[in-house]
Amino acid sequence: MKKFSKYILSSMIASALFLNGCSDALDLTPHNSLPEEDVVNETYARQLINGVYEQMQVVGYYGRDFQVVSEVTGDNVKITSANSNRFLNEFRYLWNPTLASQGTTWTALYKTIYGANVVINELPDTDDITPYKGEAYFLRALAHLDAARRFARPYTNVGANPSGANTGIPVVLETVKDPANFHPTRNTLAETYNAIIDDLKKAQDLAPDMSSGSAAVYRGSKDAATALLARVYLYMGRFDDCITEANKIISKYPLWTVGNIETAYSGNNTSEEIFSLKFKSTENRGADNFGQMYNDPDIGYGDIRPTDAFRSLLEDDDVRNGFIYAKDGAYFLNKFRGNTAEGADGLVDIKILRIAEIYLSRAEAYTELTSPNISSALADVNELRTNRGLDPIASMSLADLKEEIKTQRRLEFIGEGLRSTDIFRKNETRTIPDSDALPSADIAPDNFRVMFSIPIAEIDANPNMEPNPGYN
Amino acid sequence: MKQKLLSLFFVLTCLVGVTFAQNRQVSGRVTSAGDGSPLSGVSVAIVGTSNATQTDGSGNYSIQVLGNDASLVFSYVGFNSQRIAVGSRSVVNVQLVSDEETLDEVVVTGYSTVSKLKSTIATSVVDAEALNNTTLPDVNQMLQGNASGVTASANSGQPGSRTEVRIRGIGSISASSSPLYVLDGVIMTNGDLTQNTPTQDVISSLNPADIENITVLKDAAATAIYGARGANGVIVITTKSGQAGQSNITLNAKFGGGDVAGKIDLMNSSQLLSYQRELMRTAGMSESDILERRPDMLAGNNTNWYDEAFQSTKNQTYNLSASGGNEKTQYFGSGEYFDQKGGLVGSHFKRYGARLNVDHKLSDKFDLSFKLNGSYTDQRSANAGNGYASPLLQMFFNTPYVPAYNADGSLSDGFSSGQPGTSGYAPFGNIPATYRPTLMGGNFMHTIEHDYNFNNNLYNSFNGAFGWNIIDGLRLVVRGNAEMINVEERVWWDPIGYNGRNYDGLLQNSNVKNTNLLTNQLLTYNKTFEGGHSLNLLLGNEFQKNDYRWTYMASQGFASSELQQPGVAAKPLDVDGDREQFAFHSVFLNANYDFDAKYFVGASIRRDGSSRFPKDSRYGTFYSGSAAWLISSEQFLENVSWINSLKLRTSYGRMGNADFLFTNRNYPFNALYRFDAVYNDESAAIASQVANPGFTWEKTKMFDVGIDFALFNGYLDGSVEFFDKRSEALILQAPLSGTTGFSTINSNIGSILNQGWEVTLGSTPIKNENFSWNISGNFSTLKNEVLSLVNDNPITPASNTNQRIEVGHSIASWYMQEWAGVNPDNGAPQWYDADGNLTSTYSQAARRYVGTALPKITGGLTNRLSYKDIDLSFLISFSAGNKALNRTRQYWENDGNSPNYNFGVDAVNRWQNPGDISDKPKAEWNNGSLSNSISTRYLEYLDYARLRNVRLGYNLPKTVLEKIRASQIKIYAQAENLITLTGYKGFDPDVNTAPLVPTSTSSVAVANSGVDFFRYPTAKIITFGVTASF
């Protein structure tokens, strides 16, 4: 027995020693990530702000879905029975809260906002970091505006009610520290837009400088904030403010000319661009690239095609006719053929803000003033027209001019995701009369579907989130 | 009764004695191999004479033999006879092995071996014969129908694909519900290690012919010694060992083939032409428009895409094994080649494997054993069903109008300008553009000729153990195991193929290396004390570390289809890679005590720590208690002759689960920023995980009670048991409001109940000289219910939005719109709205709970008949009570909502005129009624009974065998999945129903989770084979 207990004892001691040594062996850390406390500091400031841009490039946001959905819900493009089963419910206004693309867009928007909040709130205010904060203010404003465009009514829409409860989206300005207990309510539409304006003003102060053709176009800048602010004021119906902002930058960025417009959308940091997201060949997602929904079936899916109404707006001399081409009896858009420098089909830089929009926004604002300034508006429209191969207009009535501005806006921005907001902020009805398009009902501006449904995952996880009315 | 407990499955052999005079006495003792109990009444006869005797009450016998050439035959009802050459020995002890599945079988628990008679735990054993009855490469597949409480179904019919095994239901949401796999005493890696392959299972690297048996450990008492990872049950695999004095060489060859089981009838071109014209007519198009859009010439071509996508499966297996040895050294070695072509074109699986198991006794004190195994597998995967270039998808989407070949006879690629299948195809030029029939993803036949997805898996394991018998009854075994897996994947998209056309050719190479090191030290003590007390103690310490590394690169721009190396590419596209590790450490103690071999009590306790938890909550304590009462040994049952054996057992325990399935599965509790992001050529950091410092083990409490019985002298045996398994502190990726910037937080909240009955019954109604018939069956029931969740809020899994997890419902509950048939007046589709009224507007249809994906009853029935030299066995497995969503049918029965695909032939039986009663609504071109949207219309019952296996064998008679000195030659024919009885309209009712982790991004085409979305179907296979042993 003595021997026995000796053996037992020694094995137990051996195990105990082994145990102690083993305890440290259980401290393992990941190899592609760092813990938060090591990352949120000065050293990684540049990586942190880069992360915000990267977050915006996911397929569910500017990688494809956001602008495509904004476009197919408009009337410039249609989907026919020759399709790959994508975006059909969005085009036909037949979605419900479980529709996947809304869920991923919502998540992407708020991840962008979170990343921006970390840079704004958690980093010190040094000379190096302050411009990054400016960029972050701009990006935060952009994400909130995109969320408002998707999940709330346009400010001037007939059903908007800007001071009503739950008419906006949740505005998140602090870094969320306790996510498990964070259940924000929706702000009013007015609060949402005011928060966006505040952020853009701060960005105008702090963000880096920008000039036409500079590589700084791929990051936020003072001018980008100004351009976005002009867009926000236009959407709100604050026409004077819109003109003021537009005036700050309009002479800095030459429009694309008749000579260089054909390849402009596929090019890099071109003259018109004020803010774009850079997509490099490492972001080549093959069939999921942005342009592939538009490129004809030999190259991409070819699901989304220009409507007859759109094509009829083009005058013969318009250089933008070059964006449309016919193939095998159908018409396609080749604006997003693919960035020649990166060599991948459908992979283009997403040009979010460019000067053509400022010209048209300013023109629209001039016509909407209480005492409209027709000559200035006409001057802006003609500036665009001449650079698009069209003859300048000598004179025009106010009503005709408003129509012309609308037309130019459609022709210029097809595919760039502005149309549906434009239709409903001006209280028009969206209708697709093309016989070969998938049938859809007309959508009047007071239709509940002008706002997308809040995704089911959000409603389930956040009891304070008020869903949009009309969806069950 | 002395009991010997070993850490390996080992059979004692006879001792060697000394020779004396010619005519001499030979004596010995006959015991049962299972538990060592003496067998009385065993017939002992001298071969070639009529001299015979019988063993007495203690199993002893004594007989006179002449010379040194005599052989003795030992035979006893219920046991395999043995013929032993006496040689010059005077003492010959024999252990007879039972030939039925009675309570005398041996149960291997991974750390120890115990007789079923004495065990208090709930187990199912699948023996070698049942394991070798299928031609699938994967051992898991053989569990279906063979073990109660166990369900096994494959994600796909791709040979080598992942099989999901579940024991006693689903107990986890964000953690794995797969059991732990133990191979020869050490935990082995299982699952899909690949980076770029649709589906693969490491376990298909294992040769099923090497396996002696598989024991499935089901209750708390059995699995608690695996503590941390025993919550889902344990599958204990034991490979074969040599036996002293019995040399044996066995050759096994089989070959066969078959086709996909199940069929779906699609239209041919004339049927489709008239149907599509009808659709257009109903949509109100004019006759002239219709003829222009669907001219007669289209019926001139009839490509049968369905036939082109499937091929005959072929398989062959060659297995050579040798075993033998003497008392000091025993060995088992094997080599094999396995080759199977899958039912879908472009898929196959090959395996080359070798194994050597050696046990060596250095002396009475020391012994060692080592097992070496190496295998190389070669798998080519068919395109997963969710890709446009997949043959499975295309056979439904492609219309028969489009030729697969060009006019000159070459295969068309389906996408180059002017080729058939493109909108520029000249013969279709007169058809208006948007109506021209085209191919969606090019021509898959062309793609398969040029593209491939290969993976090669090199699996090596070295398992060594050193045993030391310290003193009588006390033994120490130190074991170490190194398992190294290397997977090389290669995906090639040819520049001239559909997939590669945008890249000018794309090559993706991945390399995965997984190293799994484990060591354990086990101290066992067995002693029988005076007065009938018997004690077994097991004290152990174990450490495991796993290191998973992978790299990936993609390169594009290839000038030639012939040169497929990364160096030749014009441009690198992507580079990726990472490394992950985890480690477990545990100490455990297991004690078993029995009194008089009648009353059994067991207890175990284990303390586990894992690198997956933060320091403060790293260790968990797991335990179990069990008891059994061998009622049949009691006085009051001694005279009840019809009860041979009756045992009541019960157990209760607490186990754990640390096997997560979400991203960052090995580092789930820290707040992390990932650096694998890039913006404009600069590195970027993105917040990837929310911190949870209190994150810890998932715990499961299981209660089990059962009765094992053998009645009527072997005419009836079986067991009935009940289990109640409650999983708590469920690891859940609790959903967060998206406004936080995160979607989920890893937490321990929630609980699930799994409860059920398991019944096993067996009988040998007839057993005589020439004919025997054994029948056995098992079935189990399962009730699954979610008991609590985060704030009791229901969860809609992002991975399967048609299911919902809510308190009070089963975990894989279907939640969707309810189909209400077709309106006989106007043919409109109908659903139920929130008030229970009929509506024909899909957005008004309300979602409801409409069933579950988990089966309520599963089971199997095995019949074994033998008549003289012929034997016949068949296995039927069945399952009922669940439903699957047949999304494939959403496409081929779409009522014109997507008019450009092919349709099922029965689409003609739709509503056409007011007053018609049909289950298919009015169909028209570009319908817009959304009648083919997700609803219970496509949710089908998955009840089925399948003749999984039929085997007819002929054993060459002994007279022939003796002439060629063979010990056994068997010729057999075998058929698998021959007949399936089911109402399910898809190919195969064997859809894998285990739910996916809610946040998983896996495609259901690959992982199923109750959804049949172009799932690669299983095959019906007929095989012929020969087994010869010498």
Coordinates of N, CA, C and O in Angstrom, one line a residue, chain A residues 4 7-8 18-19 23 25-36 46-48 50-51 53-55 57 81 84-86 92 107 110-111 114 118 179-180 182 184 218 277-278 280-281 283-284 286 292 298-299 328-329 342 345 438 458 460-462 472, chain B residues 388 415 417 423-424 433 436 468 470-471 474 501-503 523 541 543 571 573 578-579 581-583 585 611 615 618 667 671-673 675 677-687 690 736-743 793 796 843 891 900-901 926 928:
Chain A
F4 N 1.9 2.0 -3.3 CA 0.7 2.4 -4.1 C 0.5 3.9 -3.9 O 0.3 4.7 -4.8
Y7 N 3.0 6.1 -5.6 CA 2.7 6.3 -7.0 C 1.6 7.3 -7.3 O 1.7 8.2 -8.1
I8 N 0.5 7.1 -6.5 CA -0.6 8.0 -6.7 C -0.2 9.5 -6.5 O -0.5 10.4 -7.2
F18 N 1.8 19.9 -14.4 CA 1.4 19.9 -15.8 C 0.2 20.9 -16.0 O 0.2 21.7 -16.9
L19 N -0.7 20.9 -15.0 CA -1.9 21.7 -15.1 C -1.5 23.2 -15.1 O -2.0 24.0 -15.8
S23 N -2.1 26.0 -18.0 CA -3.1 27.2 -17.9 C -2.6 28.3 -18.8 O -3.4 28.9 -19.5
A25 N -1.0 27.9 -21.5 CA -1.1 27.4 -22.9 C -2.5 27.7 -23.4 O -2.8 27.6 -24.6
L26 N -3.4 28.0 -22.5 CA -4.8 28.3 -22.9 C -5.0 29.8 -23.2 O -6.1 30.2 -23.5
D27 N -4.0 30.6 -23.2 CA -4.1 32.0 -23.5 C -3.7 32.2 -25.0 O -2.6 32.4 -25.3
L28 N -4.7 32.1 -25.9 CA -4.4 32.2 -27.3 C -5.1 33.4 -27.9 O -6.2 33.8 -27.5
T29 N -4.5 34.1 -28.8 CA -5.1 35.3 -29.4 C -5.2 35.1 -30.9 O -4.4 34.4 -31.5
P30 N -6.1 35.9 -31.5 CA -6.3 35.7 -33.0 C -5.1 36.3 -33.7 O -4.3 37.1 -33.2
H31 N -4.9 35.8 -35.0 CA -3.8 36.2 -35.8 C -4.1 37.2 -36.8 O -3.2 37.7 -37.6
N32 N -5.4 37.6 -37.0 CA -5.7 38.6 -38.0 C -6.4 39.8 -37.4 O -6.9 40.6 -38.1
S33 N -6.5 39.8 -36.1 CA -7.3 40.9 -35.4 C -6.5 41.3 -34.1 O -5.7 40.5 -33.6
L34 N -6.8 42.5 -33.7 CA -6.2 43.0 -32.5 C -7.3 43.4 -31.5 O -8.4 43.8 -32.0
P35 N -7.1 43.3 -30.2 CA -8.1 43.7 -29.3 C -8.4 45.2 -29.4 O -7.5 46.0 -29.6
E36 N -9.6 45.6 -29.1 CA -10.0 47.0 -29.2 C -9.1 48.0 -28.5 O -8.8 49.0 -29.0
R46 N -5.2 56.3 -39.0 CA -5.4 56.2 -40.4 C -6.2 55.0 -40.8 O -7.1 55.0 -41.6
Q47 N -5.8 53.8 -40.1 CA -6.5 52.6 -40.4 C -7.9 52.6 -40.0 O -8.8 52.1 -40.7
L48 N -8.2 53.3 -38.9 CA -9.6 53.4 -38.4 C -10.5 54.2 -39.4 O -11.6 53.8 -39.7
N50 N -9.8 54.6 -42.6 CA -9.9 53.8 -43.8 C -10.9 52.8 -43.7 O -11.6 52.4 -44.6
G51 N -11.1 52.3 -42.5 CA -12.1 51.2 -42.2 C -13.5 51.7 -42.5 O -14.4 51.0 -43.0
Y53 N -14.4 53.9 -44.9 CA -14.6 53.9 -46.4 C -14.8 52.5 -46.8 O -15.7 52.2 -47.6
E54 N -14.0 51.6 -46.3 CA -14.1 50.2 -46.6 C -15.5 49.6 -46.3 O -16.1 48.9 -47.1
Q55 N -16.0 50.1 -45.2 CA -17.4 49.6 -44.8 C -18.4 50.0 -45.8 O -19.4 49.4 -46.0
Q57 N -18.1 50.1 -49.0 CA -17.9 49.5 -50.2 C -18.5 48.1 -50.3 O -18.4 47.4 -51.3
S81 N -38.6 40.5 -68.7 CA -38.7 39.1 -68.3 C -37.4 38.4 -68.6 O -37.2 37.2 -68.2
S84 N -32.2 37.8 -64.2 CA -31.6 36.8 -63.4 C -32.2 36.7 -62.1 O -31.6 36.3 -61.1
N85 N -33.4 37.2 -61.9 CA -34.1 37.1 -60.6 C -33.6 38.0 -59.6 O -33.8 37.8 -58.4
R86 N -33.0 39.1 -60.0 CA -32.4 40.1 -59.0 C -33.2 41.4 -58.9 O -33.6 41.9 -60.0
R92 N -40.7 46.1 -58.7 CA -42.2 46.0 -58.8 C -42.8 46.6 -57.6 O -44.1 46.5 -57.5
T107 N -27.6 47.4 -42.1 CA -26.5 47.0 -41.3 C -25.2 47.8 -41.8 O -24.5 48.3 -41.0
Y110 N -25.2 51.5 -40.7 CA -24.9 51.8 -39.3 C -23.5 51.4 -38.9 O -22.9 51.9 -37.9
K111 N -22.9 50.5 -39.6 CA -21.5 50.1 -39.4 C -20.7 51.3 -39.8 O -19.7 51.6 -39.2
Y114 N -21.0 53.8 -37.1 CA -20.2 53.4 -35.9 C -18.7 53.7 -36.1 O -18.0 54.3 -35.2
V118 N -16.3 56.3 -33.8 CA -15.1 56.0 -33.1 C -14.0 57.0 -33.4 O -13.3 57.5 -32.5
P179 N -23.7 47.8 -26.3 CA -24.6 47.5 -27.4 C -25.8 46.6 -27.0 O -26.9 46.7 -27.6
A180 N -25.6 45.7 -26.0 CA -26.7 44.8 -25.7 C -27.9 45.6 -25.2 O -29.1 45.2 -25.3
F182 N -28.6 48.9 -26.1 CA -28.8 50.1 -26.9 C -30.0 49.9 -27.8 O -30.0 49.2 -28.8
P184 N -32.3 52.5 -29.6 CA -32.7 53.9 -29.8 C -34.1 54.0 -30.5 O -34.5 53.0 -31.2
Y218 N -10.9 60.6 -53.3 CA -11.3 59.4 -52.7 C -11.5 59.4 -51.2 O -11.7 58.4 -50.5
L277 N -15.8 56.8 -54.3 CA -15.3 55.7 -53.6 C -14.4 54.9 -54.6 O -14.9 54.6 -55.7
K278 N -13.2 54.6 -54.2 CA -12.3 53.9 -55.1 C -12.5 52.4 -55.0 O -12.4 51.8 -54.0
K280 N -10.8 49.1 -56.4 CA -9.6 48.6 -57.1 C -9.9 47.2 -57.5 O -10.8 46.5 -57.0
S281 N -8.9 46.6 -58.2 CA -9.1 45.3 -58.7 C -9.2 44.3 -57.5 O -9.8 43.2 -57.7
E283 N -11.1 44.7 -55.2 CA -12.5 44.6 -54.8 C -13.4 44.1 -56.0 O -14.6 44.2 -55.9
N284 N -12.7 43.4 -56.9 CA -13.4 42.8 -58.0 C -14.2 41.7 -57.5 O -13.7 40.7 -57.0
G286 N -16.5 40.1 -59.5 CA -17.0 39.4 -60.6 C -18.4 39.7 -60.9 O -18.7 40.9 -61.2
Q292 N -22.4 45.2 -63.5 CA -22.8 44.0 -64.1 C -24.3 43.9 -64.2 O -24.8 43.1 -65.0
D298 N -23.7 39.4 -72.6 CA -22.4 38.9 -73.0 C -21.4 39.2 -71.9 O -20.3 38.5 -71.8
I299 N -21.6 40.2 -71.2 CA -20.6 40.7 -70.2 C -21.1 40.5 -68.8 O -20.4 40.0 -67.9
D328 N -28.8 43.1 -80.1 CA -29.8 42.0 -80.3 C -31.2 42.5 -80.0 O -32.0 41.8 -79.4
G329 N -31.5 43.7 -80.4 CA -32.9 44.2 -80.3 C -33.3 44.8 -79.0 O -34.4 45.2 -78.8
E342 N -8.5 49.3 -64.0 CA -8.5 48.1 -63.2 C -8.8 46.9 -63.9 O -8.6 45.8 -63.5
D345 N -14.7 43.9 -65.6 CA -16.0 44.3 -66.1 C -16.9 44.8 -64.9 O -17.0 44.1 -63.9
L438 N -41.6 44.2 -66.5 CA -42.4 43.4 -65.6 C -43.5 44.4 -65.1 O -43.2 45.5 -64.7
E458 N -34.2 44.2 -37.4 CA -34.1 45.4 -36.5 C -35.4 45.5 -35.7 O -35.3 45.7 -34.5
D460 N -37.2 43.0 -34.7 CA -37.1 41.9 -33.7 C -36.2 42.3 -32.6 O -36.4 42.0 -31.5
A461 N -35.0 42.9 -32.9 CA -34.0 43.1 -31.9 C -34.2 44.4 -31.1 O -33.7 44.6 -30.1
N462 N -35.0 45.3 -31.7 CA -35.1 46.6 -31.0 C -36.6 47.0 -30.8 O -37.3 47.4 -31.7
N472 N -47.1 44.6 -43.0 CA -47.6 43.9 -41.9 C -46.5 43.0 -41.2 O -45.4 43.0 -41.7
Chain B
Y388 N -24.8 29.7 -61.2 CA -25.5 29.6 -62.5 C -24.9 28.6 -63.4 O -25.5 28.0 -64.3
F415 N -22.3 31.4 -74.4 CA -22.2 32.8 -74.1 C -21.5 33.6 -75.1 O -21.7 34.8 -75.1
S417 N -20.7 35.5 -78.5 CA -21.6 36.1 -79.4 C -22.0 35.1 -80.5 O -21.2 34.5 -81.1
S423 N -28.4 35.9 -76.9 CA -29.4 36.6 -77.6 C -29.1 36.8 -79.0 O -30.0 37.3 -79.8
G424 N -27.9 36.6 -79.4 CA -27.5 36.9 -80.8 C -27.5 35.6 -81.7 O -27.1 35.7 -82.8
A433 N -36.4 40.4 -79.3 CA -35.2 40.2 -78.4 C -35.6 39.7 -77.0 O -35.0 38.8 -76.5
R436 N -36.4 35.9 -76.7 CA -35.5 34.9 -77.2 C -35.1 33.9 -76.1 O -34.6 34.4 -75.1
W468 N 1.7 0.8 -18.5 CA 2.5 0.3 -17.4 C 1.6 -0.3 -16.3 O 0.8 0.4 -15.7
I470 N 1.4 -1.1 -13.0 CA 2.2 -0.8 -11.8 C 2.2 -1.9 -10.8 O 3.2 -2.4 -10.4
I471 N 1.0 -2.2 -10.3 CA 0.8 -3.3 -9.5 C -0.5 -4.0 -9.9 O -1.2 -3.5 -10.8
L474 N -3.6 -1.9 -11.0 CA -3.3 -0.5 -11.2 C -2.5 -0.4 -12.5 O -1.5 -1.0 -12.6
R501 N -14.7 34.0 -68.1 CA -14.6 34.9 -69.2 C -14.3 36.4 -68.8 O -13.7 37.1 -69.5
N502 N -14.9 36.7 -67.6 CA -14.6 38.1 -67.1 C -13.2 38.3 -66.6 O -12.9 39.5 -66.3
Y503 N -12.5 37.2 -66.3 CA -11.2 37.4 -65.7 C -10.1 37.0 -66.6 O -9.0 37.2 -66.3
L523 N -4.8 6.8 -15.4 CA -4.5 5.8 -14.4 C -5.7 5.1 -14.0 O -6.7 5.7 -13.7
N541 N -5.8 12.9 -17.2 CA -5.4 14.3 -17.5 C -5.2 14.4 -19.0 O -4.6 13.5 -19.6
F543 N -4.6 17.0 -22.6 CA -4.3 18.4 -23.1 C -4.4 18.2 -24.7 O -3.8 17.3 -25.2
K571 N -1.8 38.6 -63.7 CA -2.1 39.5 -62.7 C -2.6 38.8 -61.4 O -3.5 38.0 -61.5
L573 N -4.8 38.5 -58.3 CA -6.1 39.1 -58.0 C -6.3 39.3 -56.5 O -6.8 40.4 -56.0
D578 N -4.9 33.1 -43.0 CA -5.0 33.4 -41.5 C -4.6 32.2 -40.7 O -4.3 31.1 -41.3
R579 N -4.6 32.3 -39.5 CA -4.2 31.2 -38.6 C -5.1 31.3 -37.4 O -5.3 32.3 -36.8
Q581 N -6.0 29.1 -33.6 CA -5.7 28.0 -32.7 C -6.7 27.9 -31.6 O -7.4 28.8 -31.2
F582 N -6.8 26.7 -31.0 CA -7.5 26.5 -29.8 C -6.9 25.4 -29.0 O -6.2 24.6 -29.5
A583 N -7.1 25.4 -27.7 CA -6.6 24.4 -26.8 C -7.6 24.1 -25.7 O -8.4 24.9 -25.3
H585 N -7.8 21.8 -21.9 CA -7.1 21.0 -20.9 C -8.1 20.5 -19.9 O -9.0 21.2 -19.5
S611 N -9.2 27.6 -24.3 CA -8.7 28.9 -24.7 C -9.8 29.7 -25.3 O -9.7 30.9 -25.5
K615 N -10.2 34.3 -19.2 CA -9.5 33.7 -18.0 C -10.5 33.5 -16.9 O -10.4 32.4 -16.2
R618 N -13.0 30.5 -17.6 CA -12.3 29.5 -18.5 C -12.7 28.1 -18.2 O -12.8 27.2 -19.0
Y667 N -12.1 32.8 -30.9 CA -11.8 33.9 -30.0 C -13.0 34.7 -29.8 O -13.1 35.9 -30.2
A671 N -13.3 42.3 -27.6 CA -13.7 43.3 -28.5 C -12.6 43.3 -29.5 O -11.4 43.6 -29.2
L672 N -12.9 43.1 -30.8 CA -11.8 43.0 -31.8 C -12.0 43.9 -32.9 O -13.1 44.3 -33.3
Y673 N -10.8 44.3 -33.5 CA -10.8 45.0 -34.8 C -10.0 44.1 -35.7 O -8.9 43.7 -35.5
F675 N -8.1 43.4 -39.2 CA -7.2 44.1 -40.1 C -7.1 43.6 -41.5 O -6.3 43.9 -42.3
A677 N -8.8 44.2 -44.0 CA -9.6 45.1 -44.9 C -8.6 46.0 -45.6 O -7.6 46.3 -45.0
V678 N -9.0 46.6 -46.7 CA -8.1 47.5 -47.4 C -9.0 48.6 -48.1 O -10.1 48.3 -48.6
Y679 N -8.5 49.8 -48.1 CA -9.2 50.8 -48.9 C -8.1 51.6 -49.7 O -7.2 52.1 -49.1
N680 N -8.3 51.6 -51.0 CA -7.4 52.3 -51.9 C -5.9 52.0 -51.6 O -5.1 52.9 -51.4
D681 N -5.7 50.7 -51.5 CA -4.3 50.3 -51.3 C -3.7 50.6 -50.0 O -2.5 50.5 -49.8
E682 N -4.5 51.0 -49.0 CA -4.0 51.2 -47.7 C -4.8 50.3 -46.7 O -5.9 49.9 -46.9
S683 N -4.1 49.9 -45.6 CA -4.8 48.9 -44.7 C -5.8 49.7 -43.9 O -5.7 50.8 -43.6
A684 N -6.8 48.9 -43.5 CA -8.0 49.5 -42.8 C -8.3 48.6 -41.6 O -8.1 47.4 -41.7
A685 N -8.8 49.1 -40.6 CA -9.2 48.4 -39.4 C -10.7 48.5 -39.2 O -11.2 49.7 -39.2
I686 N -11.4 47.4 -39.0 CA -12.9 47.5 -38.9 C -13.3 46.8 -37.6 O -12.8 45.6 -37.4
A687 N -14.1 47.4 -36.8 CA -14.6 46.7 -35.6 C -15.4 45.4 -36.0 O -16.3 45.5 -36.8
V690 N -18.1 42.5 -30.6 CA -18.4 43.2 -29.4 C -17.8 42.3 -28.2 O -17.9 41.1 -28.3
L736 N -28.5 42.2 -32.0 CA -28.5 43.5 -31.5 C -29.2 44.4 -32.5 O -29.3 44.1 -33.7
S737 N -29.6 45.6 -32.0 CA -30.1 46.6 -33.0 C -29.0 46.9 -33.9 O -27.9 47.2 -33.5
G738 N -29.3 47.0 -35.2 CA -28.3 47.3 -36.2 C -27.7 48.7 -36.0 O -26.5 49.0 -36.4
T739 N -28.4 49.5 -35.2 CA -27.9 50.9 -35.0 C -26.7 50.9 -34.1 O -26.0 51.9 -34.0
T740 N -26.4 49.8 -33.5 CA -25.2 49.8 -32.6 C -23.9 49.6 -33.5 O -22.8 49.7 -33.0
G741 N -24.1 49.3 -34.7 CA -22.9 49.1 -35.6 C -22.5 47.6 -35.6 O -21.6 47.2 -36.2
F742 N -23.2 46.8 -34.8 CA -23.0 45.4 -34.8 C -24.3 44.6 -35.0 O -25.3 45.2 -34.6
S743 N -24.2 43.4 -35.5 CA -25.5 42.7 -35.6 C -25.7 41.8 -34.5 O -26.9 41.5 -34.2
N793 N -37.4 37.2 -27.1 CA -37.7 37.7 -28.4 C -37.4 36.6 -29.5 O -36.4 36.0 -29.4
T796 N -35.1 35.5 -36.2 CA -35.3 35.1 -37.5 C -33.8 34.8 -38.0 O -33.1 35.8 -38.2
S843 N -48.6 40.1 -50.5 CA -48.1 40.9 -49.3 C -49.1 40.9 -48.2 O -48.7 41.3 -47.1
Y891 N -39.2 26.8 -58.7 CA -38.8 27.2 -60.1 C -39.4 26.4 -61.2 O -39.9 26.9 -62.2
N900 N -39.4 31.9 -68.5 CA -38.3 31.5 -69.3 C -37.6 30.3 -68.9 O -36.6 29.9 -69.5
Y901 N -38.1 29.6 -67.9 CA -37.4 28.3 -67.5 C -38.2 27.2 -68.0 O -39.2 27.3 -68.6
N926 N -45.3 36.0 -67.5 CA -45.0 37.2 -66.6 C -46.2 37.4 -65.6 O -46.6 38.5 -65.5
G928 N -46.9 37.7 -62.4 CA -47.1 38.8 -61.4 C -48.0 38.5 -60.3 O -48.2 39.3 -59.4

